[in-house]
Each structure stands twice: as structure tokens, then as C-alpha cells.
PDB file of C-alpha atoms in Angstrom:
ATOM      1  CA  UNK A  15      -0.135  -0.046  -0.047  1.00 61.00           C
ATOM      2  CA  UNK A  16       1.082   3.658  -0.820  1.00 77.00           C
ATOM      3  CA  UNK A  17       2.184   5.147   2.327  1.00 93.00           C
ATOM      4  CA  UNK A  18       1.386   9.285   4.094  1.00 96.00           C
ATOM      5  CA  UNK A  19       2.459  11.433   1.396  1.00 97.00           C
ATOM      6  CA  UNK A  20       2.930  15.593   2.648  1.00 97.00           C
ATOM      7  CA  UNK A  21       3.829  17.890   0.220  1.00 97.00           C
ATOM      8  CA  UNK A  22       6.068  20.092  -0.500  1.00 97.00           C
ATOM      9  CA  UNK A  23       9.242  18.522   1.090  1.00 96.00           C
ATOM     10  CA  UNK A  24      10.622  21.623   2.153  1.00 97.00           C
ATOM     11  CA  UNK A  25       9.225  25.051   1.753  1.00 97.00           C
ATOM     12  CA  UNK A  26      11.554  28.459   2.506  1.00 97.00           C
ATOM     13  CA  UNK A  27       9.111  32.009   2.756  1.00 97.00           C
ATOM     14  CA  UNK A  28       9.087  35.654   3.634  1.00 97.00           C
ATOM     15  CA  UNK A  29       7.488  35.954   7.234  1.00 96.00           C
ATOM     16  CA  UNK A  30       4.148  37.469   6.492  1.00 96.00           C
ATOM     17  CA  UNK A  31       3.172  34.699   3.770  1.00 97.00           C
ATOM     18  CA  UNK A  32       0.912  32.441   3.502  1.00 97.00           C
ATOM     19  CA  UNK A  33       1.951  28.727   3.092  1.00 97.00           C
ATOM     20  CA  UNK A  34       0.029  25.521   2.952  1.00 98.00           C
ATOM     21  CA  UNK A  35       1.218  22.046   3.315  1.00 98.00           C
ATOM     22  CA  UNK A  36      -0.859  18.901   1.943  1.00 98.00           C
ATOM     23  CA  UNK A  37      -1.167  15.623   3.883  1.00 98.00           C
ATOM     24  CA  UNK A  38      -2.254  12.719   1.946  1.00 97.00           C
ATOM     25  CA  UNK A  39      -3.084   9.792   3.841  1.00 96.00           C
ATOM     26  CA  UNK A  40      -3.429   5.887   4.295  1.00 94.00           C
ATOM     27  CA  UNK A  41      -6.606   5.008   1.926  1.00 92.00           C
ATOM     28  CA  UNK A  42      -9.429   4.120   4.390  1.00 89.00           C
ATOM     29  CA  UNK A  43      -6.805   5.460   7.503  1.00 91.00           C
ATOM     30  CA  UNK A  44     -10.458   7.538   9.224  1.00 89.00           C
ATOM     31  CA  UNK A  45      -7.481   9.212  11.787  1.00 90.00           C
ATOM     32  CA  UNK A  46      -5.467  11.818  10.544  1.00 94.00           C
ATOM     33  CA  UNK A  47      -3.669  14.256  12.771  1.00 95.00           C
ATOM     34  CA  UNK A  48      -0.682  16.896  12.699  1.00 97.00           C
ATOM     35  CA  UNK A  49       2.400  17.163  14.392  1.00 96.00           C
ATOM     36  CA  UNK A  50       5.359  19.939  14.919  1.00 96.00           C
ATOM     37  CA  UNK A  51       9.013  19.574  15.501  1.00 93.00           C
ATOM     38  CA  UNK A  52      10.061  22.841  15.872  1.00 86.00           C
ATOM     39  CA  UNK A  53      14.358  22.629  16.467  1.00 77.00           C
ATOM     40  CA  UNK A  54      15.634  20.278  18.879  1.00 69.00           C
ATOM     41  CA  UNK A  55      12.122  19.985  20.641  1.00 77.00           C
ATOM     42  CA  UNK A  56       9.381  17.784  20.934  1.00 84.00           C
ATOM     43  CA  UNK A  57       6.687  16.235  18.283  1.00 92.00           C
ATOM     44  CA  UNK A  58       3.720  18.176  19.588  1.00 93.00           C
ATOM     45  CA  UNK A  59       0.530  17.098  19.113  1.00 92.00           C
ATOM     46  CA  UNK A  60      -1.557  19.876  16.650  1.00 95.00           C
ATOM     47  CA  UNK A  61      -4.604  18.367  15.509  1.00 94.00           C
ATOM     48  CA  UNK A  62      -6.345  15.278  15.156  1.00 92.00           C
ATOM     49  CA  UNK A  63      -9.575  14.170  12.076  1.00 93.00           C
ATOM     50  CA  UNK A  64     -11.335  11.725  12.615  1.00 90.00           C
ATOM     51  CA  UNK A  65     -12.918  11.533   8.319  1.00 91.00           C
ATOM     52  CA  UNK A  66     -13.336  15.164   7.511  1.00 93.00           C
ATOM     53  CA  UNK A  67     -14.923  16.036  11.526  1.00 92.00           C
ATOM     54  CA  UNK A  68     -11.704  17.811  13.726  1.00 92.00           C
ATOM     55  CA  UNK A  69     -12.001  15.428  17.286  1.00 88.00           C
ATOM     56  CA  UNK A  70      -8.924  17.779  18.885  1.00 89.00           C
ATOM     57  CA  UNK A  71      -7.257  21.209  17.427  1.00 91.00           C
ATOM     58  CA  UNK A  72      -5.883  21.732  20.938  1.00 90.00           C
ATOM     59  CA  UNK A  73      -2.507  21.973  20.030  1.00 92.00           C
ATOM     60  CA  UNK A  74      -2.694  24.251  17.342  1.00 94.00           C
ATOM     61  CA  UNK A  75      -1.165  27.395  18.214  1.00 91.00           C
ATOM     62  CA  UNK A  76      -3.333  30.161  17.079  1.00 91.00           C
ATOM     63  CA  UNK A  77      -5.796  31.307  14.865  1.00 93.00           C
ATOM     64  CA  UNK A  78      -2.916  31.663  12.310  1.00 96.00           C
ATOM     65  CA  UNK A  79      -3.319  27.547  11.776  1.00 97.00           C
ATOM     66  CA  UNK A  80      -5.933  26.254   9.638  1.00 97.00           C
ATOM     67  CA  UNK A  81      -6.224  22.687   9.057  1.00 97.00           C
ATOM     68  CA  UNK A  82      -8.712  21.143   6.765  1.00 96.00           C
ATOM     69  CA  UNK A  83     -10.156  17.324   5.265  1.00 96.00           C
ATOM     70  CA  UNK A  84     -12.632  18.422   2.832  1.00 86.00           C
ATOM     71  CA  UNK A  85     -14.666  14.834   2.238  1.00 87.00           C
ATOM     72  CA  UNK A  86     -12.509  13.128   4.696  1.00 84.00           C
ATOM     73  CA  UNK A  87      -9.678  12.174   2.502  1.00 92.00           C
ATOM     74  CA  UNK A  88      -6.293  14.484   1.844  1.00 96.00           C
ATOM     75  CA  UNK A  89      -5.702  17.115   4.413  1.00 97.00           C
ATOM     76  CA  UNK A  90      -4.268  20.895   3.872  1.00 98.00           C
ATOM     77  CA  UNK A  91      -2.503  22.419   6.812  1.00 98.00           C
ATOM     78  CA  UNK A  92      -2.049  26.124   6.322  1.00 97.00           C
ATOM     79  CA  UNK A  93      -0.358  29.173   7.810  1.00 97.00           C
ATOM     80  CA  UNK A  94      -1.289  32.590   7.362  1.00 96.00           C
ATOM     81  CA  UNK A  95       0.512  34.897   7.588  1.00 96.00           C
ATOM     82  CA  UNK A  96       3.647  33.500   8.943  1.00 96.00           C
ATOM     83  CA  UNK A  97       5.799  34.231  11.623  1.00 96.00           C
ATOM     84  CA  UNK A  98       9.278  32.863  12.594  1.00 95.00           C
ATOM     85  CA  UNK A  99       8.555  31.196  15.099  1.00 94.00           C
ATOM     86  CA  UNK A 100       6.630  28.475  12.815  1.00 96.00           C
ATOM     87  CA  UNK A 101       9.885  26.567  11.304  1.00 96.00           C
ATOM     88  CA  UNK A 102      10.088  23.490  12.108  1.00 96.00           C
ATOM     89  CA  UNK A 103       9.135  20.088  10.366  1.00 95.00           C
ATOM     90  CA  UNK A 104       5.737  19.315  10.105  1.00 97.00           C
ATOM     91  CA  UNK A 105       4.973  15.698  10.045  1.00 97.00           C
ATOM     92  CA  UNK A 106       1.453  13.511   9.246  1.00 97.00           C
ATOM     93  CA  UNK A 107      -0.165  10.760  10.448  1.00 95.00           C
ATOM     94  CA  UNK A 108      -2.904   7.986   9.935  1.00 94.00           C
ATOM     95  CA  UNK A 109      -4.105   5.359  11.324  1.00 90.00           C
ATOM     96  CA  UNK A 110      -7.277   3.392  11.083  1.00 84.00           C
ATOM     97  CA  UNK A 111     -10.712   3.250  12.909  1.00 69.00           C
ATOM     98  CA  UNK A 112      -9.959   2.166  16.686  1.00 61.00           C
ATOM     99  CA  UNK A 113     -12.418   0.048  16.768  1.00 58.00           C
ATOM    100  CA  UNK A 114     -10.366  -2.301  14.362  1.00 52.00           C
ATOM    101  CA  UNK A 115      -8.040  -2.360  17.109  1.00 55.00           C
ATOM    102  CA  UNK A 116      -4.765  -1.305  18.458  1.00 63.00           C
ATOM    103  CA  UNK A 117      -3.632   0.523  15.231  1.00 78.00           C
ATOM    104  CA  UNK A 118      -0.269   2.380  15.960  1.00 85.00           C
ATOM    105  CA  UNK A 119       0.669   6.035  13.683  1.00 90.00           C
ATOM    106  CA  UNK A 120       1.802   6.105   9.994  1.00 93.00           C
ATOM    107  CA  UNK A 121       4.196   8.708   9.641  1.00 95.00           C
ATOM    108  CA  UNK A 122       5.265  10.920   6.324  1.00 96.00           C
ATOM    109  CA  UNK A 123       8.624  11.963   5.688  1.00 95.00           C
ATOM    110  CA  UNK A 124       7.474  15.560   6.752  1.00 96.00           C
ATOM    111  CA  UNK A 125       7.369  18.894   5.412  1.00 97.00           C
ATOM    112  CA  UNK A 126      10.479  20.846   6.834  1.00 96.00           C
ATOM    113  CA  UNK A 127       9.478  24.615   6.792  1.00 97.00           C
ATOM    114  CA  UNK A 128      11.601  27.777   6.831  1.00 96.00           C
ATOM    115  CA  UNK A 129      10.561  31.233   7.286  1.00 96.00           C
ATOM    116  CA  UNK A 130      13.223  34.001   7.080  1.00 96.00           C
TER     117      UNK A 130
ATOM    118  CA  UNK B   3      -1.481  16.904  32.143  1.00 68.00           C
ATOM    119  CA  UNK B   4      -0.996  14.391  30.769  1.00 74.00           C
ATOM    120  CA  UNK B   5       2.858  13.773  29.720  1.00 86.00           C
ATOM    121  CA  UNK B   6       5.701  11.368  28.218  1.00 92.00           C
ATOM    122  CA  UNK B   7       9.046  12.228  29.740  1.00 94.00           C
ATOM    123  CA  UNK B   8      12.303  10.587  27.915  1.00 95.00           C
ATOM    124  CA  UNK B   9      15.155  12.355  30.275  1.00 94.00           C
ATOM    125  CA  UNK B  10      18.123  12.075  28.355  1.00 94.00           C
ATOM    126  CA  UNK B  11      18.313  13.889  25.381  1.00 93.00           C
ATOM    127  CA  UNK B  12      21.473  12.370  24.451  1.00 95.00           C
ATOM    128  CA  UNK B  13      22.873   8.564  24.621  1.00 97.00           C
ATOM    129  CA  UNK B  14      25.898   7.297  23.634  1.00 97.00           C
ATOM    130  CA  UNK B  15      26.918   3.154  23.964  1.00 97.00           C
ATOM    131  CA  UNK B  16      29.921   1.142  22.628  1.00 97.00           C
ATOM    132  CA  UNK B  17      28.750  -1.768  20.120  1.00 97.00           C
ATOM    133  CA  UNK B  18      28.001  -4.680  22.316  1.00 97.00           C
ATOM    134  CA  UNK B  19      27.001  -2.975  25.088  1.00 97.00           C
ATOM    135  CA  UNK B  20      23.970  -2.579  26.657  1.00 97.00           C
ATOM    136  CA  UNK B  21      21.187   0.155  26.268  1.00 97.00           C
ATOM    137  CA  UNK B  22      18.005   1.383  27.544  1.00 97.00           C
ATOM    138  CA  UNK B  23      15.752   4.273  26.857  1.00 97.00           C
ATOM    139  CA  UNK B  24      13.714   5.751  30.010  1.00 97.00           C
ATOM    140  CA  UNK B  25      10.822   6.391  28.920  1.00 96.00           C
ATOM    141  CA  UNK B  26       8.359   8.041  31.675  1.00 95.00           C
ATOM    142  CA  UNK B  27       4.871   9.086  31.455  1.00 93.00           C
ATOM    143  CA  UNK B  28       1.952  10.444  33.480  1.00 89.00           C
ATOM    144  CA  UNK B  29      -1.158   9.856  32.812  1.00 80.00           C
ATOM    145  CA  UNK B  30      -4.441   8.553  35.068  1.00 74.00           C
ATOM    146  CA  UNK B  31      -6.060   6.475  32.211  1.00 74.00           C
ATOM    147  CA  UNK B  32      -5.155   2.972  31.147  1.00 76.00           C
ATOM    148  CA  UNK B  33      -2.211   3.960  28.952  1.00 79.00           C
ATOM    149  CA  UNK B  34      -0.774   2.053  25.792  1.00 86.00           C
ATOM    150  CA  UNK B  35       2.381   3.073  25.362  1.00 90.00           C
ATOM    151  CA  UNK B  36       4.134   2.818  22.150  1.00 93.00           C
ATOM    152  CA  UNK B  37       7.922   3.420  21.031  1.00 96.00           C
ATOM    153  CA  UNK B  38       8.919   4.921  18.041  1.00 96.00           C
ATOM    154  CA  UNK B  39      12.135   4.978  16.002  1.00 96.00           C
ATOM    155  CA  UNK B  40      13.487   7.289  13.149  1.00 94.00           C
ATOM    156  CA  UNK B  41      16.511   6.384  11.690  1.00 95.00           C
ATOM    157  CA  UNK B  42      18.757   8.725   9.725  1.00 93.00           C
ATOM    158  CA  UNK B  43      16.615   9.805   6.150  1.00 90.00           C
ATOM    159  CA  UNK B  44      14.081   7.476   7.120  1.00 92.00           C
ATOM    160  CA  UNK B  45      10.400   8.724   8.580  1.00 93.00           C
ATOM    161  CA  UNK B  46       9.262   8.259  12.016  1.00 94.00           C
ATOM    162  CA  UNK B  47       7.716   4.186  12.093  1.00 94.00           C
ATOM    163  CA  UNK B  48       6.324   1.871  15.142  1.00 93.00           C
ATOM    164  CA  UNK B  49       9.121   0.222  16.172  1.00 95.00           C
ATOM    165  CA  UNK B  50       6.983  -1.314  19.054  1.00 92.00           C
ATOM    166  CA  UNK B  51       3.943  -1.646  21.143  1.00 89.00           C
ATOM    167  CA  UNK B  52       3.527  -3.239  25.112  1.00 84.00           C
ATOM    168  CA  UNK B  53      -0.308  -4.495  24.464  1.00 79.00           C
ATOM    169  CA  UNK B  54       1.719  -6.782  22.027  1.00 79.00           C
ATOM    170  CA  UNK B  55       4.957  -7.880  24.487  1.00 77.00           C
ATOM    171  CA  UNK B  56       6.848  -8.156  21.511  1.00 81.00           C
ATOM    172  CA  UNK B  57      10.696  -8.144  20.745  1.00 85.00           C
ATOM    173  CA  UNK B  58      11.395  -6.157  17.474  1.00 87.00           C
ATOM    174  CA  UNK B  59      15.700  -5.488  16.029  1.00 92.00           C
ATOM    175  CA  UNK B  60      15.807  -7.392  19.508  1.00 93.00           C
ATOM    176  CA  UNK B  61      14.468  -4.996  21.323  1.00 95.00           C
ATOM    177  CA  UNK B  62      12.284  -5.218  24.251  1.00 94.00           C
ATOM    178  CA  UNK B  63       9.972  -2.922  26.942  1.00 94.00           C
ATOM    179  CA  UNK B  64       8.122  -3.490  29.811  1.00 88.00           C
ATOM    180  CA  UNK B  65       5.231  -1.388  31.049  1.00 89.00           C
ATOM    181  CA  UNK B  66       5.744  -0.646  35.279  1.00 89.00           C
ATOM    182  CA  UNK B  67       2.308   0.728  35.596  1.00 86.00           C
ATOM    183  CA  UNK B  68       4.399   1.606  39.348  1.00 88.00           C
ATOM    184  CA  UNK B  69       6.497   3.513  38.451  1.00 89.00           C
ATOM    185  CA  UNK B  70       4.834   4.757  34.701  1.00 91.00           C
ATOM    186  CA  UNK B  71       8.007   3.467  33.477  1.00 93.00           C
ATOM    187  CA  UNK B  72       8.409   2.119  29.998  1.00 95.00           C
ATOM    188  CA  UNK B  73      11.864   1.831  29.630  1.00 96.00           C
ATOM    189  CA  UNK B  74      13.609   0.572  25.546  1.00 96.00           C
ATOM    190  CA  UNK B  75      15.698  -1.853  26.528  1.00 96.00           C
ATOM    191  CA  UNK B  76      18.576  -4.140  24.296  1.00 97.00           C
ATOM    192  CA  UNK B  77      21.350  -6.666  25.868  1.00 97.00           C
ATOM    193  CA  UNK B  78      24.021  -5.850  22.612  1.00 97.00           C
ATOM    194  CA  UNK B  79      23.907  -1.996  20.794  1.00 97.00           C
ATOM    195  CA  UNK B  80      24.562  -2.977  17.748  1.00 97.00           C
ATOM    196  CA  UNK B  81      25.610   0.725  14.896  1.00 97.00           C
ATOM    197  CA  UNK B  82      22.640   0.075  12.966  1.00 96.00           C
ATOM    198  CA  UNK B  83      20.329   0.974  16.280  1.00 97.00           C
ATOM    199  CA  UNK B  84      21.571   4.573  15.524  1.00 97.00           C
ATOM    200  CA  UNK B  85      18.891   6.716  15.594  1.00 97.00           C
ATOM    201  CA  UNK B  86      15.850   9.146  16.983  1.00 96.00           C
ATOM    202  CA  UNK B  87      14.023   7.371  19.449  1.00 97.00           C
ATOM    203  CA  UNK B  88      10.635   8.775  20.579  1.00 96.00           C
ATOM    204  CA  UNK B  89       8.509   7.344  23.296  1.00 96.00           C
ATOM    205  CA  UNK B  90       4.251   7.546  22.943  1.00 94.00           C
ATOM    206  CA  UNK B  91       1.305   7.118  24.877  1.00 90.00           C
ATOM    207  CA  UNK B  92      -2.156   6.821  23.596  1.00 85.00           C
ATOM    208  CA  UNK B  93      -4.646   8.653  25.307  1.00 78.00           C
ATOM    209  CA  UNK B  94      -8.054   6.656  25.928  1.00 71.00           C
ATOM    210  CA  UNK B  95      -9.904   9.588  27.573  1.00 62.00           C
ATOM    211  CA  UNK B  96     -10.084  11.293  23.803  1.00 56.00           C
ATOM    212  CA  UNK B  97     -10.683   9.637  21.127  1.00 64.00           C
ATOM    213  CA  UNK B  98      -7.205   7.942  19.831  1.00 71.00           C
ATOM    214  CA  UNK B  99      -4.870  10.775  20.568  1.00 80.00           C
ATOM    215  CA  UNK B 100      -1.055   9.780  20.848  1.00 86.00           C
ATOM    216  CA  UNK B 101       1.202  12.503  22.480  1.00 89.00           C
ATOM    217  CA  UNK B 102       4.857  12.017  21.988  1.00 93.00           C
ATOM    218  CA  UNK B 103       7.761  12.293  24.086  1.00 93.00           C
ATOM    219  CA  UNK B 104      11.308  14.691  23.626  1.00 92.00           C
ATOM    220  CA  UNK B 105      13.224  12.280  22.144  1.00 95.00           C
ATOM    221  CA  UNK B 106      16.095  10.717  22.790  1.00 96.00           C
ATOM    222  CA  UNK B 107      19.277  10.805  20.224  1.00 96.00           C
ATOM    223  CA  UNK B 108      20.935   7.262  19.949  1.00 97.00           C
ATOM    224  CA  UNK B 109      24.567   6.391  19.003  1.00 97.00           C
ATOM    225  CA  UNK B 110      26.546   3.157  18.516  1.00 97.00           C
ATOM    226  CA  UNK B 111      29.514   3.868  18.699  1.00 96.00           C
ATOM    227  CA  UNK B 112      31.986   0.871  16.674  1.00 94.00           C
TER     228      UNK B 112
END
């Protein structure tokens, strides 16, 4: 099966610009997560979709971040306007429906965002 | 608040030596614990989970509820074990949310 794919792999933008990250989960995976790793720090939870619904967005840092998952397939994470502290690696992960048993997270390669 | 801690940011061991990567968690419910690993130039991937009680690549981890720990162990480290290791806990109070520890970078010296 195809794994989780993320696009772009790298993005360099200037402060104040807008960037949209995309994640395509494994087909059939209801759960989709966004995480962020800032240089040298832990992988922090941003939000969790179950199908097209936002189950938990408690990790979203502020209203400059907007995530969508229209149709319950791929997801986008938009940062507008970007700030310097938004730099980091953004990971997407997906997993099957929890009711089918404990399902591990399958991660994409991440998008490295650099805001200058 | 739910937390996962990994006290060692960096850990270096010699090839053939035992290795233990520590993980402690604070969570009031019944946790599900995992270890994820990221090798150089590869994506983050599951190494093992506590419910499976399995040994993967020679690694084992035992959940100790009394000490709220889930340390990762291997009796004889190999060079290919050098990687970033993350302990993670699935929170059952929130639908399938998984939080990660800060990670430990393991370096196995030849």
C-alpha cells in the first residue's frame, strides 16, 4: 500500500507570507494527525481529524493555523501569515479506525518549513 | 496534565554494550505505550507497542504501571540502532490522541 505522503518536502517563505501543506493519508485511514517538531524539541501534537471532522485541535498554536480535511481524504494545513517561530518540521500521520483494534500511526516524511 | 518524559536527550553506547532508553509518563487512565524510531533519512515508524509484548530488532520494553515507566532495552547494541527514539502514549480519554516524548538520540559507537 502507498504510505502517507506529504507535499512539499521543503518550503522556504518570508515572514508574513502564506504556506499550505498537504497530507495524503493511507487510503481507508479515518484518523489523520498533524504534528510539529521545532528544532531540537519534541514532536508536538497539533490536531486530529476523524474522517472530515476535527476531533481535537487543542494543539493548534493560534488562529494563524487552519487545517481542513474536506471529504475525509487528504488534509491541508495553512499558515497565514507565517511567523519566524513557525519554522520546523510538520509531520502528518494516519491510522485506522480505533474500533478495529490498536492501530499504530503511519507517518509521512514531513514538510520542513523555514520562515525567514 | 498528560506528559511523556525522556530524561536523556543524547545517549552514546559502544557496540555490543547494553542500552536502555528511559521513558516515564503521567496519565491517569489505562495507557497504551509505544516506541517510535526515526533512522537517518527515513520516516518516523513504529518500533514496538506494549500490548504486543514483542521483541523487535532485539528491543523490548516493559510497562511498569507502579513506576509509570516504559523503558526500552536491548542487551547488545548494534551500529544500525543509531537513531532518534520517541516514547509515545495513546490517550483514551481523547479519541485516539497520541502524544510524544521529547526523544532520545542514540549513538552506537563502533
